[in-house]
PDB file of C-alpha atoms in Angstrom:
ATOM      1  CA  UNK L   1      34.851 -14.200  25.177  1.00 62.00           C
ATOM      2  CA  UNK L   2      37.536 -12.309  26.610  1.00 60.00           C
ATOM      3  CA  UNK L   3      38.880  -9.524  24.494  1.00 63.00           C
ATOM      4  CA  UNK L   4      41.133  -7.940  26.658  1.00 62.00           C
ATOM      5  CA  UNK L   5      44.766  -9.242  25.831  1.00 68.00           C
ATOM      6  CA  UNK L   6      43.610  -8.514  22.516  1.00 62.00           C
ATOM      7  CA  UNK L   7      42.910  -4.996  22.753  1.00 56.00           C
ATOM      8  CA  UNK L   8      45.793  -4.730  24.793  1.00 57.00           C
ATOM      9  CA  UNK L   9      47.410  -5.719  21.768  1.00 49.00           C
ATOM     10  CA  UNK L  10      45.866  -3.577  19.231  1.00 57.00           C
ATOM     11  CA  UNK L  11      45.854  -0.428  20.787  1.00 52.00           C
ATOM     12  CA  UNK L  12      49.336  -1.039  21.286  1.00 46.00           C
ATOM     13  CA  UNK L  13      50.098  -1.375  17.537  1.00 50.00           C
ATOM     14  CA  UNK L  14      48.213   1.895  17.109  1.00 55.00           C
ATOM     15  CA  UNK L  15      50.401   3.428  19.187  1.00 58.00           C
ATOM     16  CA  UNK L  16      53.233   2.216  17.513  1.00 47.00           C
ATOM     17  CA  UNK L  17      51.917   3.604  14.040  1.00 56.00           C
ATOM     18  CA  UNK L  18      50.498   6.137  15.521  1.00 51.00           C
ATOM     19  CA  UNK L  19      47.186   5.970  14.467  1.00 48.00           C
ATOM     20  CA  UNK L  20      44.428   8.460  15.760  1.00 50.00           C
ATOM     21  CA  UNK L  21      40.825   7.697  15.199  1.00 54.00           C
ATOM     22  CA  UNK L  22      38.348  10.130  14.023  1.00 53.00           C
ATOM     23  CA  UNK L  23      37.334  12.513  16.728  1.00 55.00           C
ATOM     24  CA  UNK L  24      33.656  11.285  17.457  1.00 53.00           C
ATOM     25  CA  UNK L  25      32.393  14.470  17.873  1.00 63.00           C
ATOM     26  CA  UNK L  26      33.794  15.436  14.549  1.00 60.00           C
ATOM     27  CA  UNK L  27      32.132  12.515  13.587  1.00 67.00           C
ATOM     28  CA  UNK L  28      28.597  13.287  14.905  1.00 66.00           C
ATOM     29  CA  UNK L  29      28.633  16.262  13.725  1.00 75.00           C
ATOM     30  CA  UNK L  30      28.271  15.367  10.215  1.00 83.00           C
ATOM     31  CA  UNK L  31      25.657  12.878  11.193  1.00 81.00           C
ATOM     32  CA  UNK L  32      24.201  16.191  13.076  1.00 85.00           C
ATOM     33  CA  UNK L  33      24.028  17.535   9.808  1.00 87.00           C
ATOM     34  CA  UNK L  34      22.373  14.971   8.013  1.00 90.00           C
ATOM     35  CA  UNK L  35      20.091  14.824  10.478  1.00 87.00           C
ATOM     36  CA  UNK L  36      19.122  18.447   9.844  1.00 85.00           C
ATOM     37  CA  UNK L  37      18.452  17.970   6.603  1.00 88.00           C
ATOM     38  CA  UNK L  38      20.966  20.031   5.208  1.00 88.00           C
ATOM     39  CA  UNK L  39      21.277  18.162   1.719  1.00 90.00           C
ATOM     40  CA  UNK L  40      24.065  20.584   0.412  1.00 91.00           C
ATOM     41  CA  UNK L  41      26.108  20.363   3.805  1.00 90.00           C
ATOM     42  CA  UNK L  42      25.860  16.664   3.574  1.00 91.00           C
ATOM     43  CA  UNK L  43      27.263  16.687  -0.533  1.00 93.00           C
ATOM     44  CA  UNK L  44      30.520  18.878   0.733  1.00 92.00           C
ATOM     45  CA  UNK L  45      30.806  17.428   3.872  1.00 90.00           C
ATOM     46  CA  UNK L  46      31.020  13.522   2.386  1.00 91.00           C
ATOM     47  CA  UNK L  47      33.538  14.989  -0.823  1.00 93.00           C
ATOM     48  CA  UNK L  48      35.742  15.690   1.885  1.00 91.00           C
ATOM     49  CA  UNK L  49      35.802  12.589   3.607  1.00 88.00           C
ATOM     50  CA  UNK L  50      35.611  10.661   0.197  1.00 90.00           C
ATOM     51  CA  UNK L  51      39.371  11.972  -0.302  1.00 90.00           C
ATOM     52  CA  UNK L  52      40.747   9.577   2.048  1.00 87.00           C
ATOM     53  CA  UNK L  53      38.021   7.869   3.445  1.00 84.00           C
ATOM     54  CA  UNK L  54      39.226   5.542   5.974  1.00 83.00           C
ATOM     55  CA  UNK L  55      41.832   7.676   7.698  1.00 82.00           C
ATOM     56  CA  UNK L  56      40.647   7.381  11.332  1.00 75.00           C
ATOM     57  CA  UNK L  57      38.728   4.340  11.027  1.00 78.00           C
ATOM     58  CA  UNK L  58      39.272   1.179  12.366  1.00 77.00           C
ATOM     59  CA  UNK L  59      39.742  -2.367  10.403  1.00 80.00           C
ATOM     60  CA  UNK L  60      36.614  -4.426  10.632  1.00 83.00           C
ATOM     61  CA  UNK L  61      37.933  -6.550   7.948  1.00 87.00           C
ATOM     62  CA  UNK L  62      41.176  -7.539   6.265  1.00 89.00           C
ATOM     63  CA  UNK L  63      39.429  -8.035   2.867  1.00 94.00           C
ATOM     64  CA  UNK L  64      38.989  -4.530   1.975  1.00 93.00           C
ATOM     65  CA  UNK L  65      35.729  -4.654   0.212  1.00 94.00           C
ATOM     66  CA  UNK L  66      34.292  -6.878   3.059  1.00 93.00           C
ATOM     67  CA  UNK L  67      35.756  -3.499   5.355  1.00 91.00           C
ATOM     68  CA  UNK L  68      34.068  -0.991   3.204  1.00 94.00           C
ATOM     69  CA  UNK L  69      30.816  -3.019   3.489  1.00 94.00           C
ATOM     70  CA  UNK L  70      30.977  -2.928   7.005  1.00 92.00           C
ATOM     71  CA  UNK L  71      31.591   0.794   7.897  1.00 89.00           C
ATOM     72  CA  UNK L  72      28.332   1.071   5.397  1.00 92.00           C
ATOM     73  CA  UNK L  73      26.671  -1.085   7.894  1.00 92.00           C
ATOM     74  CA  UNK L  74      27.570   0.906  11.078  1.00 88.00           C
ATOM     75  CA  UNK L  75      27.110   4.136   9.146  1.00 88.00           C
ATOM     76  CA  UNK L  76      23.849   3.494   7.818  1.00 91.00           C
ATOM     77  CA  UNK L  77      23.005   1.643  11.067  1.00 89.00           C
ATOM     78  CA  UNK L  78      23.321   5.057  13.056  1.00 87.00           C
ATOM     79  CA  UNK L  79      21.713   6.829  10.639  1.00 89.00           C
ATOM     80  CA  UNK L  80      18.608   4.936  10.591  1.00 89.00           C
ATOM     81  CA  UNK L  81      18.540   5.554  14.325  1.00 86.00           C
ATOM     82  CA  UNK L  82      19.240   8.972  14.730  1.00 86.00           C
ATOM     83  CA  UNK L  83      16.393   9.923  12.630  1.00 87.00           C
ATOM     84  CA  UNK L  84      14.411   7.769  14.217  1.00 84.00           C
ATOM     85  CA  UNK L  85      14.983   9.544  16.756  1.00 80.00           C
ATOM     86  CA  UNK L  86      14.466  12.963  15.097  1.00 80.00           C
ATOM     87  CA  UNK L  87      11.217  11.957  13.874  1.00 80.00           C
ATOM     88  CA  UNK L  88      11.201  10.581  10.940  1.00 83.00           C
ATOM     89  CA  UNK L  89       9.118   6.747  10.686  1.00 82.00           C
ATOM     90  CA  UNK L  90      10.748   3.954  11.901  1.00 78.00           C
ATOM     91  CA  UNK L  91      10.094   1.235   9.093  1.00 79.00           C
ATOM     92  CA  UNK L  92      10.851   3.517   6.672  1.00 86.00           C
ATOM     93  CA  UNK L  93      13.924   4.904   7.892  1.00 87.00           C
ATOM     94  CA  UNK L  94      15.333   0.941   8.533  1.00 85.00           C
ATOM     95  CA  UNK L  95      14.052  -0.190   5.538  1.00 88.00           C
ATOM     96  CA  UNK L  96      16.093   2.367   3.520  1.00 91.00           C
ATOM     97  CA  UNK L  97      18.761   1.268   5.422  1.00 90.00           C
ATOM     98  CA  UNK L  98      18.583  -2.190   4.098  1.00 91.00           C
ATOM     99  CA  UNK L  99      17.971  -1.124   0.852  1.00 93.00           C
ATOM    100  CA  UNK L 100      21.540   0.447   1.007  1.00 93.00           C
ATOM    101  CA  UNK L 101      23.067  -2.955   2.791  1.00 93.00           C
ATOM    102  CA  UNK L 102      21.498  -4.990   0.198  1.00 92.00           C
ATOM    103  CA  UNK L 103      22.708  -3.056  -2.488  1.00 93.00           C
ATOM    104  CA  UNK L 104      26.428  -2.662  -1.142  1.00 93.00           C
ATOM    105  CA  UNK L 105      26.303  -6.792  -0.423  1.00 91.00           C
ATOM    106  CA  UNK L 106      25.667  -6.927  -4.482  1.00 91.00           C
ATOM    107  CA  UNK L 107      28.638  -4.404  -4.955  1.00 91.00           C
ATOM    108  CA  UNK L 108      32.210  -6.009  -6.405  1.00 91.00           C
ATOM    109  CA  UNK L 109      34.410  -3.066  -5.615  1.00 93.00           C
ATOM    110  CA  UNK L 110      35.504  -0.778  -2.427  1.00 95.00           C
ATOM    111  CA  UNK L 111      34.526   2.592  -4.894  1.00 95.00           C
ATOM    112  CA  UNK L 112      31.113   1.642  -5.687  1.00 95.00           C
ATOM    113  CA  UNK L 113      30.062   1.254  -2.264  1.00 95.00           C
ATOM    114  CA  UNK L 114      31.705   4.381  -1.189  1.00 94.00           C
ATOM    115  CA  UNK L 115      29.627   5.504  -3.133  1.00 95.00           C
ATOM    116  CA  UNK L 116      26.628   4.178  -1.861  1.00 95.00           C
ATOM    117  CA  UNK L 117      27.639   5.741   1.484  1.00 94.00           C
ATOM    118  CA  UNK L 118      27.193   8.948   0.144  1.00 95.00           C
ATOM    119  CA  UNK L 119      23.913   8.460  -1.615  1.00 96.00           C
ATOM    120  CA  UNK L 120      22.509   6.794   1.770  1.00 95.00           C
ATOM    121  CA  UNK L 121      23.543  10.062   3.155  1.00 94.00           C
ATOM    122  CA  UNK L 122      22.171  12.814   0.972  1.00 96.00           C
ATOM    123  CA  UNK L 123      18.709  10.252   0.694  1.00 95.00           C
ATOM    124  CA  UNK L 124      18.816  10.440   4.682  1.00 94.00           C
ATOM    125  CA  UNK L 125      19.469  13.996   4.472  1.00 93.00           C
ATOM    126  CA  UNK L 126      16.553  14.592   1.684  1.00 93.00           C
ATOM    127  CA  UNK L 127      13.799  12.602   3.984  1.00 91.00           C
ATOM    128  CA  UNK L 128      14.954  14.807   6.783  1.00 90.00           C
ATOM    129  CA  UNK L 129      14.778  17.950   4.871  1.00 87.00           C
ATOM    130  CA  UNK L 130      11.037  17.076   3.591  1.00 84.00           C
ATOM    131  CA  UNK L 131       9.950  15.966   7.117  1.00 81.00           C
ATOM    132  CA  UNK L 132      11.255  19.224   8.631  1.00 74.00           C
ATOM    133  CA  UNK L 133       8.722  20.966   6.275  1.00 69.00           C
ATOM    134  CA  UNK L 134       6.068  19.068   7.272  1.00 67.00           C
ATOM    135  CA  UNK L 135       6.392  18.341  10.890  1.00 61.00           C
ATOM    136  CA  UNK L 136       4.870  22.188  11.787  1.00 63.00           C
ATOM    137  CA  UNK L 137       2.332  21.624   9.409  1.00 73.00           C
ATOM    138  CA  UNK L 138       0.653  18.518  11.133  1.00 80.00           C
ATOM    139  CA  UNK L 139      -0.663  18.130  14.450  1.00 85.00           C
ATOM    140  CA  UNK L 140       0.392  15.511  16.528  1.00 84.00           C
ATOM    141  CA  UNK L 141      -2.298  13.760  16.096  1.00 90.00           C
ATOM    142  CA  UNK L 142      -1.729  13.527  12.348  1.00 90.00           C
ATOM    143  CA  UNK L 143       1.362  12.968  12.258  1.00 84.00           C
ATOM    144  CA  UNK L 144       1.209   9.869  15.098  1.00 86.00           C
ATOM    145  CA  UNK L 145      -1.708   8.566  12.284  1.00 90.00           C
ATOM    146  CA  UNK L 146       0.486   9.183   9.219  1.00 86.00           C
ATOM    147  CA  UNK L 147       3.341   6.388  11.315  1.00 81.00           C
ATOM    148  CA  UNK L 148       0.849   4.281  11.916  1.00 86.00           C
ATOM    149  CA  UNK L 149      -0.214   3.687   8.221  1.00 88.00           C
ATOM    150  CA  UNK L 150       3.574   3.117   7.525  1.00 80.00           C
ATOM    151  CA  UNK L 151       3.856   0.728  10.424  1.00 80.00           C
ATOM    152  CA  UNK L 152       0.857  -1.316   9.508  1.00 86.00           C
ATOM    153  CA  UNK L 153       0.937  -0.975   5.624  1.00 84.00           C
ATOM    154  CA  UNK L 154       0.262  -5.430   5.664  1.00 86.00           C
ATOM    155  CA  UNK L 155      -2.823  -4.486   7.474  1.00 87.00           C
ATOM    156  CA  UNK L 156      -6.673  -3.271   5.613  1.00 87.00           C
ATOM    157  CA  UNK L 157      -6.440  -0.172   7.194  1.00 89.00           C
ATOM    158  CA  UNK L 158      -9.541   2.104   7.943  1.00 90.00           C
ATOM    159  CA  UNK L 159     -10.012   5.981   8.710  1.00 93.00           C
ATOM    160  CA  UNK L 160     -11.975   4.372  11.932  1.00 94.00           C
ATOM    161  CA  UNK L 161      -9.171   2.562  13.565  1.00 92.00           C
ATOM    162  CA  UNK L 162      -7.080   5.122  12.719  1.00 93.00           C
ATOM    163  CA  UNK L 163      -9.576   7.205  14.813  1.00 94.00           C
ATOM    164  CA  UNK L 164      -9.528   5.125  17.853  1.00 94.00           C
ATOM    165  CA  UNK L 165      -6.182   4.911  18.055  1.00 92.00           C
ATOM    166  CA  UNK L 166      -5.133   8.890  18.118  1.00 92.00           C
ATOM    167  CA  UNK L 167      -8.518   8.549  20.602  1.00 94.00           C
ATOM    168  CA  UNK L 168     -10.775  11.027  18.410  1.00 94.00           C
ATOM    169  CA  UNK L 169     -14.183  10.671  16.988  1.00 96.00           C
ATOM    170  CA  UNK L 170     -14.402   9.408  13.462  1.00 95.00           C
ATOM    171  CA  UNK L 171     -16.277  12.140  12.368  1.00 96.00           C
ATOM    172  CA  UNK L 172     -13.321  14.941  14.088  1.00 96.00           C
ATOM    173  CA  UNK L 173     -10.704  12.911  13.108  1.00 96.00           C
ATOM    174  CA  UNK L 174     -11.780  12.633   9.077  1.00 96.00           C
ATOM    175  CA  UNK L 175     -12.232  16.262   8.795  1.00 96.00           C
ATOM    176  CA  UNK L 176      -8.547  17.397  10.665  1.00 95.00           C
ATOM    177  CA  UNK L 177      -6.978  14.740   8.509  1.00 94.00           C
ATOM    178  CA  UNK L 178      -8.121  16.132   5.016  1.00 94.00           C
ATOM    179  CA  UNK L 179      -7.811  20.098   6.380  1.00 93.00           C
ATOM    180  CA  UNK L 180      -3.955  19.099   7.387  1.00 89.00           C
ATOM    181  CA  UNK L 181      -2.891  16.784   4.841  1.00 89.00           C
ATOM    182  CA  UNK L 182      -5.179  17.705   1.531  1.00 90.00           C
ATOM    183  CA  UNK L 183      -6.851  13.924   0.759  1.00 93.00           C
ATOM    184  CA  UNK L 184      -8.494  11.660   2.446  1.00 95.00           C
ATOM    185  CA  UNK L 185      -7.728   9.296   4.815  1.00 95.00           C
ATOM    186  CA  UNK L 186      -8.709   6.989   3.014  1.00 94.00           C
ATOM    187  CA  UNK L 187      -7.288   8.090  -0.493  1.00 94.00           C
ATOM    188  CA  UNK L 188      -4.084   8.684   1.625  1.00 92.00           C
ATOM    189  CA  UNK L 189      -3.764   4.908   2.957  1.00 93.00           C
ATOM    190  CA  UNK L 190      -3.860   3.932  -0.800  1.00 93.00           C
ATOM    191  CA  UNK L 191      -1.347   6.182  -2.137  1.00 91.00           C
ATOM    192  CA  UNK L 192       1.119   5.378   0.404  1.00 88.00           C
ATOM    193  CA  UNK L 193       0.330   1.199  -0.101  1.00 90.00           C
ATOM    194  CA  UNK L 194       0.454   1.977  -3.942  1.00 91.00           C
ATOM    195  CA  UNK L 195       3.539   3.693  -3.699  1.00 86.00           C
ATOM    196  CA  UNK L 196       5.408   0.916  -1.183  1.00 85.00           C
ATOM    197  CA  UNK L 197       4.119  -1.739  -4.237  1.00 87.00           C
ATOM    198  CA  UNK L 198       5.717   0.293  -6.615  1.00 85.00           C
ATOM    199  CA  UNK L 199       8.871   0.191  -4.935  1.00 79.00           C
ATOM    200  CA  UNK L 200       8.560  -3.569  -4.256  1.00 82.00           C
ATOM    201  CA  UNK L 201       8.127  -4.190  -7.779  1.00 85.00           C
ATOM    202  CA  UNK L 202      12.005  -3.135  -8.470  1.00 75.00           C
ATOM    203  CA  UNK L 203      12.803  -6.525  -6.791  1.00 73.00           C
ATOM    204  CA  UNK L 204      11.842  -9.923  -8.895  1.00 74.00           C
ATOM    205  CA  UNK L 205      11.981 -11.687  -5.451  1.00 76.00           C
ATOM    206  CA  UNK L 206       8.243 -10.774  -4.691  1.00 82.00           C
ATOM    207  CA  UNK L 207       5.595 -11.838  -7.083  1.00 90.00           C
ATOM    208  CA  UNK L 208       3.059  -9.479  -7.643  1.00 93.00           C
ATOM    209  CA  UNK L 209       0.226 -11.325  -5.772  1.00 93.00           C
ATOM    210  CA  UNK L 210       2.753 -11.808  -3.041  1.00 91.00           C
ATOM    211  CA  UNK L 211       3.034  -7.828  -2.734  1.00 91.00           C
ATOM    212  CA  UNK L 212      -0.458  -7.471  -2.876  1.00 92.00           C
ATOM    213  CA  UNK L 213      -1.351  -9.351   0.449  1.00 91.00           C
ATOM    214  CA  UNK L 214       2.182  -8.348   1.777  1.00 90.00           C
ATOM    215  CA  UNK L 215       0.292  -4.770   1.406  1.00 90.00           C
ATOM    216  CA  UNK L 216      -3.259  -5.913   3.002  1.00 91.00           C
ATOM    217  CA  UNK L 217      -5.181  -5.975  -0.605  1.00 93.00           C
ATOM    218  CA  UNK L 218      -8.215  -8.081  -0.105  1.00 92.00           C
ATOM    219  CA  UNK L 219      -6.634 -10.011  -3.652  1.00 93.00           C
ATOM    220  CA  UNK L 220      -4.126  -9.371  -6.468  1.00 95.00           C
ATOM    221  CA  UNK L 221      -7.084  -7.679  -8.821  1.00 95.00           C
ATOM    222  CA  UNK L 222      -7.713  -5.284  -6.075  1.00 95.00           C
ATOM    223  CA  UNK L 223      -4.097  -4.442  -5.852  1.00 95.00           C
ATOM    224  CA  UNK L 224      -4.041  -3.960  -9.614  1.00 96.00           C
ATOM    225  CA  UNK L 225      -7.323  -1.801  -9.960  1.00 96.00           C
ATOM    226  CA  UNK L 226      -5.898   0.601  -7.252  1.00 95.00           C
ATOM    227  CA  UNK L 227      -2.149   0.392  -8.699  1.00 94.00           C
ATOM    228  CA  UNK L 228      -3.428   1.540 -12.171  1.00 95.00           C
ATOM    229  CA  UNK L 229      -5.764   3.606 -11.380  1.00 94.00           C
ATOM    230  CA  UNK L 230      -3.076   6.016  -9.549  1.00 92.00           C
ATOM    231  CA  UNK L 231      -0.352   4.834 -11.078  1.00 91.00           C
ATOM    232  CA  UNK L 232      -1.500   4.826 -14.870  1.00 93.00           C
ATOM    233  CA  UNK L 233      -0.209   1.276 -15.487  1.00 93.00           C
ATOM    234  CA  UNK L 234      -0.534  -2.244 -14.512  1.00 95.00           C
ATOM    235  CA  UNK L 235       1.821  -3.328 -11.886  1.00 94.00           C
ATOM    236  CA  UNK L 236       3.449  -6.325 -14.512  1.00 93.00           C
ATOM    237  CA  UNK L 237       3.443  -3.402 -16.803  1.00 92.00           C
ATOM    238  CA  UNK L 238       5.750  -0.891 -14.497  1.00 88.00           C
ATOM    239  CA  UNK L 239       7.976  -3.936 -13.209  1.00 88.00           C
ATOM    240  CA  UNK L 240       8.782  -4.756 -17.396  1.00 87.00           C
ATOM    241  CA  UNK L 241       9.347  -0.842 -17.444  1.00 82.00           C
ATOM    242  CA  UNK L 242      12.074  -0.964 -14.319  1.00 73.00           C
ATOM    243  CA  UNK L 243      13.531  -3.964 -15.970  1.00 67.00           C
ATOM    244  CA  UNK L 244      14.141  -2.432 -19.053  1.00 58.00           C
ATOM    245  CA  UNK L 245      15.320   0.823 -17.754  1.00 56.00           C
ATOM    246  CA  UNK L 246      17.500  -1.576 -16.126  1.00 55.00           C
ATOM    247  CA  UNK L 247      19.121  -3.443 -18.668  1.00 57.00           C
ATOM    248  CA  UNK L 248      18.817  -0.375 -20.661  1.00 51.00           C
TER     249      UNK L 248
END
């Protein structure tokens, strides 16, 4: 497709009403910040912009909720992937970005998903802050392990293959895990699968046996045994809880 007698076009009406986008330095700046974790940076920084929020943007829809939507998408979009970048876990860092695009395609008006703009920015901004804590604290190989549980969460994961992946001996690599991180492998692995179910559970899409394989569980009584057992509840028990906190 051949855009240019259309741009032609539009950055001649610009011109003409003299609009001047946001400086993108300006602009990456605050995504800079984010990035950094600075949570409280991120709050003031976002009130500002929430004053008149699309001054220097573009129109990337004439239905102005379907616009709003969209400069979520590219915001969230480039957040994902610059801290990615910075370090922090791929699949969760794009999955909370399409928690925040699913919830702003549920949205009816331009406010709420302002809103949701700023919340995916100060949660961004909060995972950053924590992961900056912790990235001094674990070695590299630790660390590398820790993203591979997250990226293979639908997989029955093992403190050995976790071991011949970073290259170390089982034996080496068991006792550096629990001196850096506190637990187990092992114990670790379940928390983090426990703690993805739990989160699952807020959407009525997934049935509970469907989470449990979804999460590697040998069978839906496994994935309840270990659910309950850290968790202090059923998993149809805490998904009637969410609900009713919901409707609540």
């Amino acid at each position: 497709m051949n855009t240019n007698r259309e741009l032609d076009y539009r950055l001649y009406l610009q011109r003409d009403e003299e609009f001047v986008r946001t400086d993108v330095r300006k602009e990456f700046s605050r995504y800079e910040t984010i990035v950094s974790g600075n949570v409280e940076q991120v709050k003031k920084n976002y009130a500002e912009v929430r004053k008149d929020f699309f001054a220097g943007k573009g129109v990337l829809s004439k239905n102005p909720l379907r616009n709003s939507i969209y400069h979520l998408v590219v915001s969230v979009g480039v957040l994902a992937r610059m801290c990615v970048e910075a370090g922090l876990p791929h699949s969760e860092a794009y999955t909370i970005s399409d928690i925040y695009i699913q919830k702003a395609d549920e949205t009816k008006d331009v406010e709420a998903v302002l809103d949701l703009i700023g919340q995916a920015q100060i949660d961004f901004a909060e995972r950053m802050r924590k992961l900056r804590k912790t990235v001094g604290k674990y070695s590299l190989y630790v660390r590398h392990a820790i993203d591979y549980i997250y990226d293979h969460l639908h997989e029955p994961l093992k403190m050995e293959d976790l071991a011949k992946v970073e290259g170390l001996s089982p034996g080496y690599f068991s006792k550096l895990f629990a001196k850096e991180v506190g637990t187990t492998v092992k114990a670790y692995i379940l928390q983090v699968k426990v703690r993805t179910g739990a989160n699952m559970l807020g959407n009525l899409d997934y049935s509970i046996s469907d989470i449990a394989y979804s999460l590697g569980f040998s069978s839906q009584s496994a994935f309840t045994t270990a659910f309950k057992q850290l968790m202090g509840k059923t998993p149809a028990a805490y998904r009637s809880e969410m609900d009713y906190i919901r409707m609540g």
